[in-house]
PDB file of C-alpha atoms in Angstrom:
ATOM      1  CA  UNK E  26      66.341  98.568  93.569  1.00 81.00           C
ATOM      2  CA  UNK E  27      69.554  98.438  94.991  1.00 87.00           C
ATOM      3  CA  UNK E  28      71.230  95.595  96.947  1.00 91.00           C
ATOM      4  CA  UNK E  29      73.797  95.439  99.557  1.00 94.00           C
ATOM      5  CA  UNK E  30      75.940  92.679 100.384  1.00 94.00           C
ATOM      6  CA  UNK E  31      78.153  92.915 103.413  1.00 95.00           C
ATOM      7  CA  UNK E  32      80.824  90.787 104.643  1.00 94.00           C
ATOM      8  CA  UNK E  33      83.815  90.470 107.110  1.00 96.00           C
ATOM      9  CA  UNK E  34      82.424  90.440 110.377  1.00 95.00           C
ATOM     10  CA  UNK E  35      83.218  87.753 113.163  1.00 97.00           C
ATOM     11  CA  UNK E  36      84.841  87.131 116.561  1.00 98.00           C
ATOM     12  CA  UNK E  37      87.890  88.777 117.232  1.00 98.00           C
ATOM     13  CA  UNK E  38      90.060  89.346 120.429  1.00 98.00           C
ATOM     14  CA  UNK E  39      90.620  92.795 122.079  1.00 98.00           C
ATOM     15  CA  UNK E  40      93.247  94.694 120.036  1.00 98.00           C
ATOM     16  CA  UNK E  41      92.637  92.767 116.995  1.00 98.00           C
ATOM     17  CA  UNK E  42      91.335  94.091 113.592  1.00 98.00           C
ATOM     18  CA  UNK E  43      88.718  93.339 111.258  1.00 98.00           C
ATOM     19  CA  UNK E  44      87.707  94.547 107.723  1.00 98.00           C
ATOM     20  CA  UNK E  45      84.268  95.054 106.544  1.00 98.00           C
ATOM     21  CA  UNK E  46      83.072  95.266 103.021  1.00 98.00           C
ATOM     22  CA  UNK E  47      79.696  96.390 101.493  1.00 97.00           C
ATOM     23  CA  UNK E  48      79.072  95.995  97.863  1.00 96.00           C
ATOM     24  CA  UNK E  49      76.289  97.608  96.122  1.00 93.00           C
ATOM     25  CA  UNK E  50      74.617  96.143  92.949  1.00 89.00           C
ATOM     26  CA  UNK E  51      71.595  97.238  90.757  1.00 84.00           C
ATOM     27  CA  UNK E  52      70.896  99.173  87.498  1.00 76.00           C
ATOM     28  CA  UNK E  53      70.691 102.618  86.657  1.00 78.00           C
ATOM     29  CA  UNK E  54      72.011 104.325  89.959  1.00 84.00           C
ATOM     30  CA  UNK E  55      74.848 106.416  91.277  1.00 87.00           C
ATOM     31  CA  UNK E  56      76.047 106.360  94.645  1.00 90.00           C
ATOM     32  CA  UNK E  57      76.431 109.351  96.902  1.00 91.00           C
ATOM     33  CA  UNK E  58      77.332 109.126 100.588  1.00 94.00           C
ATOM     34  CA  UNK E  59      78.041 105.686 101.783  1.00 96.00           C
ATOM     35  CA  UNK E  60      78.657 104.765 105.547  1.00 97.00           C
ATOM     36  CA  UNK E  61      78.533 102.205 108.553  1.00 98.00           C
ATOM     37  CA  UNK E  62      76.193 102.024 111.644  1.00 98.00           C
ATOM     38  CA  UNK E  63      75.854  99.562 114.249  1.00 98.00           C
ATOM     39  CA  UNK E  64      73.664  98.365 117.022  1.00 98.00           C
ATOM     40  CA  UNK E  65      74.626  96.951 120.224  1.00 96.00           C
ATOM     41  CA  UNK E  66      72.450  94.786 122.147  1.00 91.00           C
ATOM     42  CA  UNK E  67      70.109  96.742 123.933  1.00 93.00           C
ATOM     43  CA  UNK E  68      70.870 100.054 122.241  1.00 96.00           C
ATOM     44  CA  UNK E  69      69.846 102.135 119.338  1.00 97.00           C
ATOM     45  CA  UNK E  70      71.646 101.951 115.884  1.00 97.00           C
ATOM     46  CA  UNK E  71      74.021 104.650 115.901  1.00 98.00           C
ATOM     47  CA  UNK E  72      76.633 106.255 113.469  1.00 98.00           C
ATOM     48  CA  UNK E  73      80.342 104.811 113.029  1.00 98.00           C
ATOM     49  CA  UNK E  74      81.593 106.516 109.975  1.00 98.00           C
ATOM     50  CA  UNK E  75      80.493 108.068 106.687  1.00 98.00           C
ATOM     51  CA  UNK E  76      81.997 108.969 103.256  1.00 97.00           C
ATOM     52  CA  UNK E  77      81.102 111.137 100.286  1.00 95.00           C
ATOM     53  CA  UNK E  78      81.851 110.317  96.839  1.00 92.00           C
ATOM     54  CA  UNK E  79      84.592 112.736  96.892  1.00 92.00           C
ATOM     55  CA  UNK E  80      85.992 111.077  99.843  1.00 94.00           C
ATOM     56  CA  UNK E  81      85.330 113.507 102.767  1.00 97.00           C
ATOM     57  CA  UNK E  82      85.173 111.355 105.917  1.00 98.00           C
ATOM     58  CA  UNK E  83      83.268 111.653 109.296  1.00 98.00           C
ATOM     59  CA  UNK E  84      83.568 109.588 112.353  1.00 98.00           C
ATOM     60  CA  UNK E  85      82.030 108.834 115.704  1.00 98.00           C
ATOM     61  CA  UNK E  86      84.406 110.102 118.461  1.00 98.00           C
ATOM     62  CA  UNK E  87      84.517 106.650 119.831  1.00 97.00           C
ATOM     63  CA  UNK E  88      86.242 105.027 116.783  1.00 98.00           C
ATOM     64  CA  UNK E  89      88.202 108.008 115.749  1.00 98.00           C
ATOM     65  CA  UNK E  90      91.986 106.944 115.383  1.00 97.00           C
ATOM     66  CA  UNK E  91      90.865 103.427 115.254  1.00 98.00           C
ATOM     67  CA  UNK E  92      88.553 102.778 112.244  1.00 98.00           C
ATOM     68  CA  UNK E  93      89.017 103.880 108.985  1.00 98.00           C
ATOM     69  CA  UNK E  94      86.671 104.318 106.278  1.00 98.00           C
ATOM     70  CA  UNK E  95      87.106 103.973 102.649  1.00 97.00           C
ATOM     71  CA  UNK E  96      85.214 103.417  99.033  1.00 96.00           C
ATOM     72  CA  UNK E  97      86.069 102.458  95.677  1.00 95.00           C
ATOM     73  CA  UNK E  98      83.452 104.097  93.360  1.00 90.00           C
ATOM     74  CA  UNK E  99      84.319 102.013  90.310  1.00 91.00           C
ATOM     75  CA  UNK E 100      83.198  98.737  92.338  1.00 92.00           C
ATOM     76  CA  UNK E 101      80.405 100.733  94.279  1.00 93.00           C
ATOM     77  CA  UNK E 102      82.033  99.187  97.527  1.00 96.00           C
ATOM     78  CA  UNK E 103      82.706 100.838 101.070  1.00 97.00           C
ATOM     79  CA  UNK E 104      85.187  99.250 103.506  1.00 98.00           C
ATOM     80  CA  UNK E 105      85.465  99.580 107.160  1.00 98.00           C
ATOM     81  CA  UNK E 106      89.050  98.817 108.637  1.00 98.00           C
ATOM     82  CA  UNK E 107      88.555  98.360 112.124  1.00 98.00           C
ATOM     83  CA  UNK E 108      91.834  98.178 114.219  1.00 98.00           C
ATOM     84  CA  UNK E 109      92.464  98.365 117.949  1.00 98.00           C
ATOM     85  CA  UNK E 110      89.038  96.702 118.709  1.00 98.00           C
ATOM     86  CA  UNK E 111      87.663  96.649 121.973  1.00 98.00           C
ATOM     87  CA  UNK E 112      84.789  94.856 123.672  1.00 97.00           C
ATOM     88  CA  UNK E 113      82.373  97.790 123.340  1.00 97.00           C
ATOM     89  CA  UNK E 114      82.811  97.634 119.849  1.00 98.00           C
ATOM     90  CA  UNK E 115      80.544  94.364 119.706  1.00 98.00           C
ATOM     91  CA  UNK E 116      77.718  95.111 117.577  1.00 98.00           C
ATOM     92  CA  UNK E 117      75.943  94.394 114.438  1.00 98.00           C
ATOM     93  CA  UNK E 118      77.355  96.577 111.843  1.00 98.00           C
ATOM     94  CA  UNK E 119      75.015  97.606 109.024  1.00 98.00           C
ATOM     95  CA  UNK E 120      76.122  99.341 105.879  1.00 97.00           C
ATOM     96  CA  UNK E 121      74.054 102.307 104.429  1.00 96.00           C
ATOM     97  CA  UNK E 122      74.083 103.871 101.025  1.00 96.00           C
ATOM     98  CA  UNK E 123      72.470 106.931  99.573  1.00 94.00           C
ATOM     99  CA  UNK E 124      71.737 106.653  95.691  1.00 92.00           C
ATOM    100  CA  UNK E 125      70.295 108.494  92.825  1.00 89.00           C
ATOM    101  CA  UNK E 126      68.391 106.765  90.369  1.00 84.00           C
ATOM    102  CA  UNK E 127      66.261 108.096  87.330  1.00 86.00           C
ATOM    103  CA  UNK E 128      63.183 107.595  89.515  1.00 86.00           C
ATOM    104  CA  UNK E 129      64.671 109.742  92.434  1.00 87.00           C
ATOM    105  CA  UNK E 130      66.815 109.038  95.579  1.00 88.00           C
ATOM    106  CA  UNK E 131      66.741 106.732  98.334  1.00 90.00           C
ATOM    107  CA  UNK E 132      68.645 105.120 101.173  1.00 93.00           C
ATOM    108  CA  UNK E 133      69.432 101.698 101.634  1.00 93.00           C
ATOM    109  CA  UNK E 134      70.355  99.604 104.308  1.00 95.00           C
ATOM    110  CA  UNK E 135      72.475  96.269 104.509  1.00 95.00           C
ATOM    111  CA  UNK E 136      71.284  93.393 106.393  1.00 96.00           C
ATOM    112  CA  UNK E 137      74.001  93.699 108.978  1.00 96.00           C
ATOM    113  CA  UNK E 138      77.330  91.618 109.909  1.00 97.00           C
ATOM    114  CA  UNK E 139      77.987  90.781 113.627  1.00 97.00           C
ATOM    115  CA  UNK E 140      81.312  91.963 114.920  1.00 98.00           C
ATOM    116  CA  UNK E 141      82.209  90.364 118.312  1.00 98.00           C
ATOM    117  CA  UNK E 142      85.231  91.514 120.266  1.00 98.00           C
ATOM    118  CA  UNK E 143      86.089  89.044 123.160  1.00 97.00           C
ATOM    119  CA  UNK E 144      88.766  86.910 124.696  1.00 95.00           C
TER     120      UNK E 144
END
């Protein structure tokens, strides 16, 4: 079993910045891809950004140039640096990791952290 703990959400004014973190813990696992997804009120959950173990990244068009995903493989942690935040970025942000264990592969989700962009 893998546990994910997210942190860093909150209220920020338009144009501001936030940094989200997601730390994975457990036993006998290795992490492959890591990513962030978000769900705004009344909308479906969608991709924000992903990063492979080797560092290759992928971003939603709406966040390119403003958000940066990174990871610390030694700490099993993924980060999302969000700059130039807009009101439309308001959502619950979820961490997602794909792992391999001696028993197979799996995908885990965090509980989510709320980001509110408002003046």
